[in-house]
Short mmCIF file of C-alpha atoms in Angstrom, two decimals:
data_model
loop_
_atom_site.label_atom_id
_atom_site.label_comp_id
_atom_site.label_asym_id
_atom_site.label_seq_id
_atom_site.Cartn_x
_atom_site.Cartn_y
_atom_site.Cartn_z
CA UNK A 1 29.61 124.93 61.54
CA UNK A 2 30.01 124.07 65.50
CA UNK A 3 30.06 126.17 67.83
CA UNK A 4 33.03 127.39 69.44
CA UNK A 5 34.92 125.87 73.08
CA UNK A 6 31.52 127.32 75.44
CA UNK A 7 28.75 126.70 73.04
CA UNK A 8 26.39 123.97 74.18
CA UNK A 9 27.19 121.98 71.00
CA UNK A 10 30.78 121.88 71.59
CA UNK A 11 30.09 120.79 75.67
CA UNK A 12 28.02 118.44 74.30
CA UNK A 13 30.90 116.82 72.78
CA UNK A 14 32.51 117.24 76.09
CA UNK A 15 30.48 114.48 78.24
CA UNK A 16 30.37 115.31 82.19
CA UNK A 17 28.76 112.23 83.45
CA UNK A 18 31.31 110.19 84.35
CA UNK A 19 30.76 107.76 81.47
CA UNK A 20 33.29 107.91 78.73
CA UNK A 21 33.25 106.63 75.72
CA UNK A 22 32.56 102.62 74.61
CA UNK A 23 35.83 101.15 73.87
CA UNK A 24 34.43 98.97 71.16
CA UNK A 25 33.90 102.26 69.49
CA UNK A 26 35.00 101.52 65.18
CA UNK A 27 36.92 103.89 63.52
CA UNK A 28 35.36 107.06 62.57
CA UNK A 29 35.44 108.90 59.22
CA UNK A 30 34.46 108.84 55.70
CA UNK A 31 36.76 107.52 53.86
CA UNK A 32 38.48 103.76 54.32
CA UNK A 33 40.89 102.54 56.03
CA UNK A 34 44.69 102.69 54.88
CA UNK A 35 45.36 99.32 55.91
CA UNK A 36 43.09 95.65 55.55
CA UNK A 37 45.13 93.80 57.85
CA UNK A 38 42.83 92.87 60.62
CA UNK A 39 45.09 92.45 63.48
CA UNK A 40 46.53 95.99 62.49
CA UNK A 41 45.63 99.78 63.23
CA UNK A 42 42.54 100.68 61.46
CA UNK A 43 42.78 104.75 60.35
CA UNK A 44 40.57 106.46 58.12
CA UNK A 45 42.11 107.71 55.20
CA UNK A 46 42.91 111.27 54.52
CA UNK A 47 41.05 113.01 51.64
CA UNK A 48 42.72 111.89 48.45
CA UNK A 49 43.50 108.57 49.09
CA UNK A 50 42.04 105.30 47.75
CA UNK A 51 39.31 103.09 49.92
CA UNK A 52 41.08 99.44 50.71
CA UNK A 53 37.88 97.84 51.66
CA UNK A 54 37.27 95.30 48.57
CA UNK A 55 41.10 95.92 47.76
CA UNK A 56 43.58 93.98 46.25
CA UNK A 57 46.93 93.31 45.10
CA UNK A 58 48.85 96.85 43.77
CA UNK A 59 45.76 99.37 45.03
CA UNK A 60 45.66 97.32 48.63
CA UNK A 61 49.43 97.32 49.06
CA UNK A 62 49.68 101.01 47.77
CA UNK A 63 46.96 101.66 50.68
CA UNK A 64 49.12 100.04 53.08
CA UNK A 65 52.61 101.77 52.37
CA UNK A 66 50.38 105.03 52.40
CA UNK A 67 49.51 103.87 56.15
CA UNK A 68 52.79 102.61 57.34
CA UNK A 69 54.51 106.22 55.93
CA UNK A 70 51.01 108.39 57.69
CA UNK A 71 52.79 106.29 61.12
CA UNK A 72 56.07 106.86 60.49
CA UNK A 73 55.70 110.57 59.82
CA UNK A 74 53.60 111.16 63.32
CA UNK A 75 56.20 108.43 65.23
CA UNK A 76 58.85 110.86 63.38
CA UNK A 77 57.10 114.34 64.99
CA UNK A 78 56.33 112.59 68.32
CA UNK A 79 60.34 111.89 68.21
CA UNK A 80 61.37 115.28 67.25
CA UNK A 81 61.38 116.67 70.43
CA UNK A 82 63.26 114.00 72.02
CA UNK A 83 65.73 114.16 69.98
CA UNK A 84 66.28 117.68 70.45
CA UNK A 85 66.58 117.02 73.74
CA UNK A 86 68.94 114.54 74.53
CA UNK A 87 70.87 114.50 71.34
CA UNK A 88 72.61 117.87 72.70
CA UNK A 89 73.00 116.34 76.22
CA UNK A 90 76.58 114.63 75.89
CA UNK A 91 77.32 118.61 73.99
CA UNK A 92 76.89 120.53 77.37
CA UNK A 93 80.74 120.58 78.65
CA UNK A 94 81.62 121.70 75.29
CA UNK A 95 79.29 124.19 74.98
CA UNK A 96 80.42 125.73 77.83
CA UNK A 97 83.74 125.71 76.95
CA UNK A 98 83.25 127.08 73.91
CA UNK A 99 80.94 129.98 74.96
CA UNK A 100 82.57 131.20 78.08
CA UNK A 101 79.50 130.38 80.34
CA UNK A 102 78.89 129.16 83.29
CA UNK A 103 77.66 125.25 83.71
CA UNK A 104 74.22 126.98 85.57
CA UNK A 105 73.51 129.26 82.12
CA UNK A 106 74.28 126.46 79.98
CA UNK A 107 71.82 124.22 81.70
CA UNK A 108 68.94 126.70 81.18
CA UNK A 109 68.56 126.00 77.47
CA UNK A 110 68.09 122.60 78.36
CA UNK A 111 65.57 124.39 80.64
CA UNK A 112 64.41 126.56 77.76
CA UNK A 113 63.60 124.17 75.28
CA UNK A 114 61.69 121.60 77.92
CA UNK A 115 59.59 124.84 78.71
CA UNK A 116 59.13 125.53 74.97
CA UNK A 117 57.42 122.14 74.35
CA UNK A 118 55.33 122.78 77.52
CA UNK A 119 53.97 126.03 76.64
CA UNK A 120 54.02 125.70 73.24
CA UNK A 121 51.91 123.11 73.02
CA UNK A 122 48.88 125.14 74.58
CA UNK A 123 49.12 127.77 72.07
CA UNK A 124 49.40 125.33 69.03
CA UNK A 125 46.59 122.81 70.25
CA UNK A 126 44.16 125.35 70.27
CA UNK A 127 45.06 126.91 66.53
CA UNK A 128 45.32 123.33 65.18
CA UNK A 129 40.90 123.51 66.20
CA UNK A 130 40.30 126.25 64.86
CA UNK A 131 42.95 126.54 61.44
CA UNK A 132 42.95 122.61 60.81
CA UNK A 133 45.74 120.41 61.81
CA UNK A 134 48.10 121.04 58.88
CA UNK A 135 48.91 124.31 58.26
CA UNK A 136 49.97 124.97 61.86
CA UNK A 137 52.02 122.06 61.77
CA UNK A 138 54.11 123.34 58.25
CA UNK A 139 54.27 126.63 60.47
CA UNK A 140 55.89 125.09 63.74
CA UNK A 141 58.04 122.48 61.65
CA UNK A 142 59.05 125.33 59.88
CA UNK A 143 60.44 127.67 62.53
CA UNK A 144 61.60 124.47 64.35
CA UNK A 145 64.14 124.69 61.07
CA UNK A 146 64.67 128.25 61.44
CA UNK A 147 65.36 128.13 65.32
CA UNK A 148 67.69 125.16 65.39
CA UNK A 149 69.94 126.65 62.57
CA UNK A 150 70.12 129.95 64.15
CA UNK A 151 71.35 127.79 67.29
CA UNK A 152 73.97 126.14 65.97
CA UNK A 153 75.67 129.56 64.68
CA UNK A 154 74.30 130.86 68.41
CA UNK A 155 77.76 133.30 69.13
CA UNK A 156 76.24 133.62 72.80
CA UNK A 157 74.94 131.86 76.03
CA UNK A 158 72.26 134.07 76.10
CA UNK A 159 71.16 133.92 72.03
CA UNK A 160 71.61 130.14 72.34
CA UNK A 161 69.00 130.47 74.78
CA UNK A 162 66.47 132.18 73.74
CA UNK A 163 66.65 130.20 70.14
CA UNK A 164 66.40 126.69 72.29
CA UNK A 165 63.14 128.49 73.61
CA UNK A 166 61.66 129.14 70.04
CA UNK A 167 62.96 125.51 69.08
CA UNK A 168 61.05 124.15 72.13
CA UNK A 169 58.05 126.21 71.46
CA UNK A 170 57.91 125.29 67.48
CA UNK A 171 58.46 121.83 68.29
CA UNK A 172 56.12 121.40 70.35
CA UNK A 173 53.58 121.52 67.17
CA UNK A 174 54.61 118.06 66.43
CA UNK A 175 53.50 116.70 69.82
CA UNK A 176 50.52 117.89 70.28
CA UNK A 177 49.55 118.26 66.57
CA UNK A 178 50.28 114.25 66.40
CA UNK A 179 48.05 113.32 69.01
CA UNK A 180 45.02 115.52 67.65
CA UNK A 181 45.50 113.73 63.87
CA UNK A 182 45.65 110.48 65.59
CA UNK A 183 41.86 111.29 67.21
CA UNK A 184 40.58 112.80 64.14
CA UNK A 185 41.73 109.01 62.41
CA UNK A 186 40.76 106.46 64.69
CA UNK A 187 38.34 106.05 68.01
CA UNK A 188 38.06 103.32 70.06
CA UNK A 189 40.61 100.86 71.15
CA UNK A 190 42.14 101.11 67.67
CA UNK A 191 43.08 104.56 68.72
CA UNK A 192 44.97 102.77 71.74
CA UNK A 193 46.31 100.70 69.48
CA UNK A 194 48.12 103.50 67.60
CA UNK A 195 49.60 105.32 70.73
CA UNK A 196 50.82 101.94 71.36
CA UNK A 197 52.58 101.90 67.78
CA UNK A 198 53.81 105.27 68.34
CA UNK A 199 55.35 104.43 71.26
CA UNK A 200 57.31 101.63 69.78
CA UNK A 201 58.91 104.78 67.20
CA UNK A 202 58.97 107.56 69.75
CA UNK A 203 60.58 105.85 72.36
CA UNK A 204 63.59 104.85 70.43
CA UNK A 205 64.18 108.34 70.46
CA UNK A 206 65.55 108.73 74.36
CA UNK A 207 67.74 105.80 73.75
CA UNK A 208 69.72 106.45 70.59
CA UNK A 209 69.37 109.98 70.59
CA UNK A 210 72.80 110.37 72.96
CA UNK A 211 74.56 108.18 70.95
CA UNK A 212 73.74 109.93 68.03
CA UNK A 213 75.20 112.97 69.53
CA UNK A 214 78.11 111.38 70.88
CA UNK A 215 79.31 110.20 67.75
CA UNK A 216 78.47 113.59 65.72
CA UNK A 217 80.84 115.27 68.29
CA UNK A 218 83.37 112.73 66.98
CA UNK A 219 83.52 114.41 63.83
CA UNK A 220 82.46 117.77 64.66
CA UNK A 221 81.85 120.40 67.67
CA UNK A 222 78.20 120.63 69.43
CA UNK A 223 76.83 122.89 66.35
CA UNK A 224 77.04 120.01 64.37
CA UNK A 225 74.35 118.84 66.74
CA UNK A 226 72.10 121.49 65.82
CA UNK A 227 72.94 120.97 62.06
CA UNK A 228 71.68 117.12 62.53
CA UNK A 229 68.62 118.68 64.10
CA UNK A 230 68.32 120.96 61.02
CA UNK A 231 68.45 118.71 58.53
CA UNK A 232 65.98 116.05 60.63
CA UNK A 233 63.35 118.81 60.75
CA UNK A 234 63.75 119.70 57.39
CA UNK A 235 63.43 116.13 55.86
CA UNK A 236 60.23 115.91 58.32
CA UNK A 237 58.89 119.91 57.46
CA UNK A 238 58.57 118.22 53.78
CA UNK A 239 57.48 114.53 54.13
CA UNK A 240 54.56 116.39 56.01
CA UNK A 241 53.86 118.87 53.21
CA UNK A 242 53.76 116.08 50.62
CA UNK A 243 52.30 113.09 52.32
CA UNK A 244 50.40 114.14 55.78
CA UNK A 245 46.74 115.37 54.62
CA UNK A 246 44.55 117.18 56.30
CA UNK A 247 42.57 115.34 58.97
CA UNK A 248 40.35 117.63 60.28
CA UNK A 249 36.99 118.98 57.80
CA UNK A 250 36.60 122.31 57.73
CA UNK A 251 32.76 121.54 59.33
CA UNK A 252 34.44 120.66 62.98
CA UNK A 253 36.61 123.70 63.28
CA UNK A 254 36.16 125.87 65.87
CA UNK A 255 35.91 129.87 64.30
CA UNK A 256 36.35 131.74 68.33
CA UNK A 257 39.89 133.46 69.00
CA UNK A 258 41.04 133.43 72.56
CA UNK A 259 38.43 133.60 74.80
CA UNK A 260 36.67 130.67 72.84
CA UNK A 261 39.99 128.25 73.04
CA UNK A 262 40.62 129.22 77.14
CA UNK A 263 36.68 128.50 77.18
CA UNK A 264 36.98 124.98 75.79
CA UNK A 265 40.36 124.13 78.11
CA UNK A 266 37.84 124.85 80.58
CA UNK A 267 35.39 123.08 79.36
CA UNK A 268 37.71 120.12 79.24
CA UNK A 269 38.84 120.48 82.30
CA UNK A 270 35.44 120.67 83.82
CA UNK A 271 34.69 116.97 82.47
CA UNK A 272 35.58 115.15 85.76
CA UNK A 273 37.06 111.91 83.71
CA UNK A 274 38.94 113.49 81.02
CA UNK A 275 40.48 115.37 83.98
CA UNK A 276 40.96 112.39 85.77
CA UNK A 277 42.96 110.94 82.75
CA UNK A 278 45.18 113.60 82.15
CA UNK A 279 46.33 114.05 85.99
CA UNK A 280 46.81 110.39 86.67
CA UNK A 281 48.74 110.14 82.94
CA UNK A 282 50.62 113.34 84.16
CA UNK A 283 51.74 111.54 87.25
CA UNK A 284 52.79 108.39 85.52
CA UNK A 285 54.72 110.12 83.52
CA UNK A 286 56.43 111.95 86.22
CA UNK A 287 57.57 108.38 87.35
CA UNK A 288 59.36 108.02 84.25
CA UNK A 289 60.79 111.90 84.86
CA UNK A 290 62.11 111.15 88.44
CA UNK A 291 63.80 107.72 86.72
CA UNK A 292 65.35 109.35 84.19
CA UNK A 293 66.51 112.76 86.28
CA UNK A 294 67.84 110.43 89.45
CA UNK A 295 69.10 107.07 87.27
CA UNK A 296 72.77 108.08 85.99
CA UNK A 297 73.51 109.06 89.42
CA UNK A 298 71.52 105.88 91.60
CA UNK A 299 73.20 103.43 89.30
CA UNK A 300 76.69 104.74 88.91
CA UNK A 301 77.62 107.03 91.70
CA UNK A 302 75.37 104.70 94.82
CA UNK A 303 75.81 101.22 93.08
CA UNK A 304 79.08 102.03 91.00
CA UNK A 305 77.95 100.66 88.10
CA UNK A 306 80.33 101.88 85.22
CA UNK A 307 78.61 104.15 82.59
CA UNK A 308 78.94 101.27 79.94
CA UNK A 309 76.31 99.42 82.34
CA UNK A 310 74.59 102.09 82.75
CA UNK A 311 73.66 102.49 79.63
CA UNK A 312 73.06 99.04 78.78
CA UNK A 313 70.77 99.61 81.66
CA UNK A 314 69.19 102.01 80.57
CA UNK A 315 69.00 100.58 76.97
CA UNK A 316 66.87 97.48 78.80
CA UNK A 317 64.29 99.69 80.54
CA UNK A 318 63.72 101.66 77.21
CA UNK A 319 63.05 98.00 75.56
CA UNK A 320 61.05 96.70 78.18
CA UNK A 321 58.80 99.58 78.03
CA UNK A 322 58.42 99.66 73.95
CA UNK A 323 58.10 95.85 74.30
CA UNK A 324 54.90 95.74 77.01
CA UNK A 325 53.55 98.53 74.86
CA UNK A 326 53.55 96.64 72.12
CA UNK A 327 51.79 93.82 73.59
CA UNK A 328 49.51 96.26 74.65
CA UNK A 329 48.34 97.23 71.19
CA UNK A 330 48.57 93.91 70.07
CA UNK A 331 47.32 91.66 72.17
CA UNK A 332 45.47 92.93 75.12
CA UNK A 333 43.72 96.12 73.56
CA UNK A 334 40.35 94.81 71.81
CA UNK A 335 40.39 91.90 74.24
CA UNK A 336 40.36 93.77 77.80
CA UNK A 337 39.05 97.20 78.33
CA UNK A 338 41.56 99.86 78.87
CA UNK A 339 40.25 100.79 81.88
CA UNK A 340 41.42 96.90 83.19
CA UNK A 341 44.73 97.79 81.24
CA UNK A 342 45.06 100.77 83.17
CA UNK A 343 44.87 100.06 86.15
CA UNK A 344 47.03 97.07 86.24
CA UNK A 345 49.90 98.94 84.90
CA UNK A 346 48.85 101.41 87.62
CA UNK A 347 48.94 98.90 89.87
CA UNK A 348 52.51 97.32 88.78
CA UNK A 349 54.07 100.84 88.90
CA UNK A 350 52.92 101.09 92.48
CA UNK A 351 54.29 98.00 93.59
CA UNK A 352 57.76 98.33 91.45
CA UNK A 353 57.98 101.91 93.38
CA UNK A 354 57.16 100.47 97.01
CA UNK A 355 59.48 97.58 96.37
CA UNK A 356 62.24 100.20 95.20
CA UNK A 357 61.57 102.47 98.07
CA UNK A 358 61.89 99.37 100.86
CA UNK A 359 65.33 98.33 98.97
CA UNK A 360 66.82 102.09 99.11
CA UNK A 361 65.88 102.61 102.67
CA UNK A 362 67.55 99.51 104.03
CA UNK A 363 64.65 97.43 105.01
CA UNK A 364 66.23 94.62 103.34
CA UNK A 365 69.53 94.82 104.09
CA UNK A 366 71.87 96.19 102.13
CA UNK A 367 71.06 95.18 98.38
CA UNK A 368 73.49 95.34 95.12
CA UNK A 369 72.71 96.87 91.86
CA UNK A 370 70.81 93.32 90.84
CA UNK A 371 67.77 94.22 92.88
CA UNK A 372 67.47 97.64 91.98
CA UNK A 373 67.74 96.99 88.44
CA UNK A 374 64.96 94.79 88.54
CA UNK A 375 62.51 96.81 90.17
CA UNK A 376 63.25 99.94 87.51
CA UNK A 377 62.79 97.35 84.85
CA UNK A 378 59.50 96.19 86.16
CA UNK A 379 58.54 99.99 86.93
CA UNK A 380 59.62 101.13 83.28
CA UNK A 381 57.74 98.44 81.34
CA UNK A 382 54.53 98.91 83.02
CA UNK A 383 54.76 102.39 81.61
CA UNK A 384 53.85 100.78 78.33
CA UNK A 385 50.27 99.72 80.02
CA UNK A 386 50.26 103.26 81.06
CA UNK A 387 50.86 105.90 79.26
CA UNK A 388 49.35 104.99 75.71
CA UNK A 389 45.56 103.94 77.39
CA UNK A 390 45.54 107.26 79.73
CA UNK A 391 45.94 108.98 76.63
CA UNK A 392 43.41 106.79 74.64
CA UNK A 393 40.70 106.75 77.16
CA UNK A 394 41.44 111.31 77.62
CA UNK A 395 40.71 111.67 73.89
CA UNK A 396 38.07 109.20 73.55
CA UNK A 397 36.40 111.82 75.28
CA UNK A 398 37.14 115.02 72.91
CA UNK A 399 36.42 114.12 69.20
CA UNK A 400 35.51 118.03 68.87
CA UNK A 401 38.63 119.33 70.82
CA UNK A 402 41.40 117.02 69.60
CA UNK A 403 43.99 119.55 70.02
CA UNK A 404 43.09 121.60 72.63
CA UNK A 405 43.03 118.21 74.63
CA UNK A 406 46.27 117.03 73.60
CA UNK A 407 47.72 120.34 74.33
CA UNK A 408 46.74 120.27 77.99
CA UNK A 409 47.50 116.06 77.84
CA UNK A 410 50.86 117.26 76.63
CA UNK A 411 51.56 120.67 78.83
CA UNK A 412 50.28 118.91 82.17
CA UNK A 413 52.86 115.77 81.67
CA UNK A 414 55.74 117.74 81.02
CA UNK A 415 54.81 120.66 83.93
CA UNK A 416 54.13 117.65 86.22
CA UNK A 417 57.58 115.65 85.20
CA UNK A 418 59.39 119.06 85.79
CA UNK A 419 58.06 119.76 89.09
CA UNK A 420 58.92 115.84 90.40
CA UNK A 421 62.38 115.50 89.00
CA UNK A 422 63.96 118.09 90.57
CA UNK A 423 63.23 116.59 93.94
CA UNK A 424 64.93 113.27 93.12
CA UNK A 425 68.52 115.05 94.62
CA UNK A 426 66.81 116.62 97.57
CA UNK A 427 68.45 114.35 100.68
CA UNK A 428 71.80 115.00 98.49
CA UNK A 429 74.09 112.33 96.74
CA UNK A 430 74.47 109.40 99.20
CA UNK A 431 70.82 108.01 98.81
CA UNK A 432 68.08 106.87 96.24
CA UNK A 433 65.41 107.51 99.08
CA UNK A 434 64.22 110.91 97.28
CA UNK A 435 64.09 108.86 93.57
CA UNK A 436 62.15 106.21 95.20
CA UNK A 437 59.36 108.69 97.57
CA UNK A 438 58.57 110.51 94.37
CA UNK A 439 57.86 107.45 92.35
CA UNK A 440 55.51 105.82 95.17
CA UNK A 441 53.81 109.34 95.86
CA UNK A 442 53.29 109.98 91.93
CA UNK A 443 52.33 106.48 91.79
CA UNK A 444 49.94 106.28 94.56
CA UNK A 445 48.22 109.76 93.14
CA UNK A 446 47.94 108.42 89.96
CA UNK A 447 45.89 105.37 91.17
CA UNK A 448 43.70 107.72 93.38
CA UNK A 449 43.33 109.93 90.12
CA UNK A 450 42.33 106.90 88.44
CA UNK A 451 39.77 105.73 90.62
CA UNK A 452 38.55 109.05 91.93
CA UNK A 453 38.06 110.66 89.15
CA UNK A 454 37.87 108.13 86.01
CA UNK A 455 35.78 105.83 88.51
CA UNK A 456 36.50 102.79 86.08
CA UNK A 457 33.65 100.79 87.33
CA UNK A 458 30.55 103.05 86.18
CA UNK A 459 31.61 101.45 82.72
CA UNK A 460 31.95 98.36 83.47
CA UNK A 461 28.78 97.02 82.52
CA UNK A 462 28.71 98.41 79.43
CA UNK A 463 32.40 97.29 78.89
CA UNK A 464 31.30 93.21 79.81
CA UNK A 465 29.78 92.88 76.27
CA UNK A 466 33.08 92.06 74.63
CA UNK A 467 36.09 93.48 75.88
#
């Protein structure tokens, strides 16, 4: 059995070179793959089911449902917490009606829940290495159901609170316990290739998820919300208990308690590049915080766009970013090495943010919504090049510490994205200025990350072979 987070076997899973990992690297496991397609995600099976290689007709297309349903359910936990989110968002006035509280306590269990996933997410990584990735999952899935049914009979402010904590916390399981089975199935750019796909399911979420909640408060008061929530967790808590296996063998589990898990974090976070990764994936991601925090108000209140164009706005971002992921998976991972991926979507978010910033300060004139729009649409599909290959090329790197990476992948995006998005209303309400500095400083930091840290070009060579 390895050793635990310190041990020199587990650092020597934990490379501090400054090379990473080839990204011609083939699926790993021993078992084959769920689906033969070619041109589609290769994973390694779980134990249990049947080998497709040599495959055909009912066994081959059996293989291949098993696949598409192993991608739905992590697309469906990666979702989860989205959902939770901004399904309750259109809910707030009435919840504070209906409670007797103040607007300001009624936002913290927005507040509550977005710390949840943050925190939670470090404690559950780190059990999912040493307990396997299944059992914890049931767990958090479980009291995910528990939490969000005690919120919607929540008599209080205060009890609503703390329950949108314990949702947050639970749910976080299904982030970081997603990415972790995705690098104990697939390596390499097929495991780029994946985050792509899941990207394409998970960020649907953002976009339907206040609609959804709009029209359940048609028919019903904001607990209805939370019973929606209830019975989406619950349909999820058992599609994972009958169909998603366990994915990591008992052989690569860590057996150290605390100490042990804050000694691998460390460890991690002593490998330069993985480092690297993380940060500058952070820092992308708090691009697409500051957009999201600062956009209602930029594009209705500054360019009076009604909310109907808003969100048909809004609606075009979320499908140019799915979109450019997609051909990111598809097309251009296997073909290019991430690293190249990366840093042109780097690149594109930089110049979408400078071009932003010189349009909201003036330099052009005085510009109409047109403009604008433009450059967020450019800025939020680039995010596709983004944020699936930063995660890719972090886990390459951590085979033996899937979830303790993914928990500080996870935990550092959403600390980062909370720390940014605040300071999108800092000049006030009669400028995008503040939007637009925090996306070219986040930008800009990201790049530097990128090539400070990550320093692309030690791989290059190796990468010339056939990417």
């Amino acid at each position: 059995m390895p050793d635990s987070g310190g041990s020199g076997a587990q650092r020597a899973h934990i490379p501090t070179d400054g090379t990473g990992a080839d990204d011609r690297t083939v699926p790993h496991g021993d078992a084959g793959a769920l689906s033969v397609d070619p041109a589609a995600p290769q994973v390694t099976a779980p134990a249990g089911l049947p080998e497709t290689a040599g495959l055909s007709g009912p066994a081959a297309r059996t293989a291949r449902r098993t696949g598409l349903l192993v991608t739905l359910v992590l697309g469906g936990l990666t979702a989860l917490p989205p959902l939770s989110m901004d399904m309750y968002l259109p809910a707030l006035p009435a919840v504070t009606d209906s409670l007797s509280a103040p607007a300001a306590t009624v936002q913290l269990t927005l507040t509550a829940c977005l710390a949840g996933m943050a925190l939670g997410q470090l404690v559950v990584g780190p059990m999912s290495d040493r307990w396997g990735r299944r059992n914890p999952l049931l767990l958090g899935m479980v009291v995910y159901v528990l939490a969000t049914a005690i919120c919607a009979l929540a008599p209080t402010a205060e009890l609503l609170i703390g329950f949108r904590l314990l949702q947050g916390l639970a749910g976080a399981a299904g982030i970081v316990i997603a990415r972790a089975v995705v690098r104990d199935l697939y390596d390499g750019v097929e495991m780029a290739r994946f985050f792509s796909t899941l990207m394409l399911i998970s960020g649907v979420a953002p976009v339907i998820a206040p609609v959804i909640g709009g029209q359940v408060l048609r028919i019903t008061d904001w607990r209805g919300i939370f019973v929606v929530l209830t019975a989406v967790g619950l349909v999820l808590t058992l599609v994972v208990w009958k169909w998603l296996h366990e994915t990591l063998p008992p052989a690569d589990r860590h057996t150290g308690g605390v100490t042990d898990a804050l000694r691998t974090m460390r460890g991690l976070l002593a490998d330069r590049v993985f480092t690297g990764y993380m940060v500058a994936g952070g820092l992308a991601f708090a691009v697409l915080f500051a957009y999201i925090a600062a956009s209602p108000f930029v594009v209705q209140e500054i360019y009076g766009a009604s909310p109907q164009t808003f969100s048909l706005l809004f609606g075009l971002n979320s499908i140019g970013l799915i979109t450019v992921g997609q051909i990111n998976g598809k097309l251009l991972v296997g073909r290019i090495s991430l690293d190249k991926v990366l840093g042109f979507g780097l690149a594109v978010i930089v110049l979408a943010a400078v071009a932003l910033l010189l349009m909201t300060a003036g330099v052009f004139g005085e510009v109409g919504l047109v403009p604008v729009a433009a450059g967020l649409f450019v800025l939020m599909s680039a995010m596709g090049l983004a944020m699936p290959n930063t995660n890719a090329k972090a886990l390459m790197r951590t085979k033996h510490a899937a979830g303790s990476a993914s928990a500080l992948l996870g935990t550092s995006s959403f600390l980062i994205g909370a720390v940014a998005s605040p300071l999108v209303g800092i000049a006030g309400e009669d400028t995008a200025v503040p939007m637009a500095v925090v996306q070219v400083v986040c930008a800009v930091a990201a790049v530097g990350c990128f090539l400070l840290l990550c320093r692309p070009w030690q791989r290059a060579g190796r990468e010339a072979g056939g990417l």
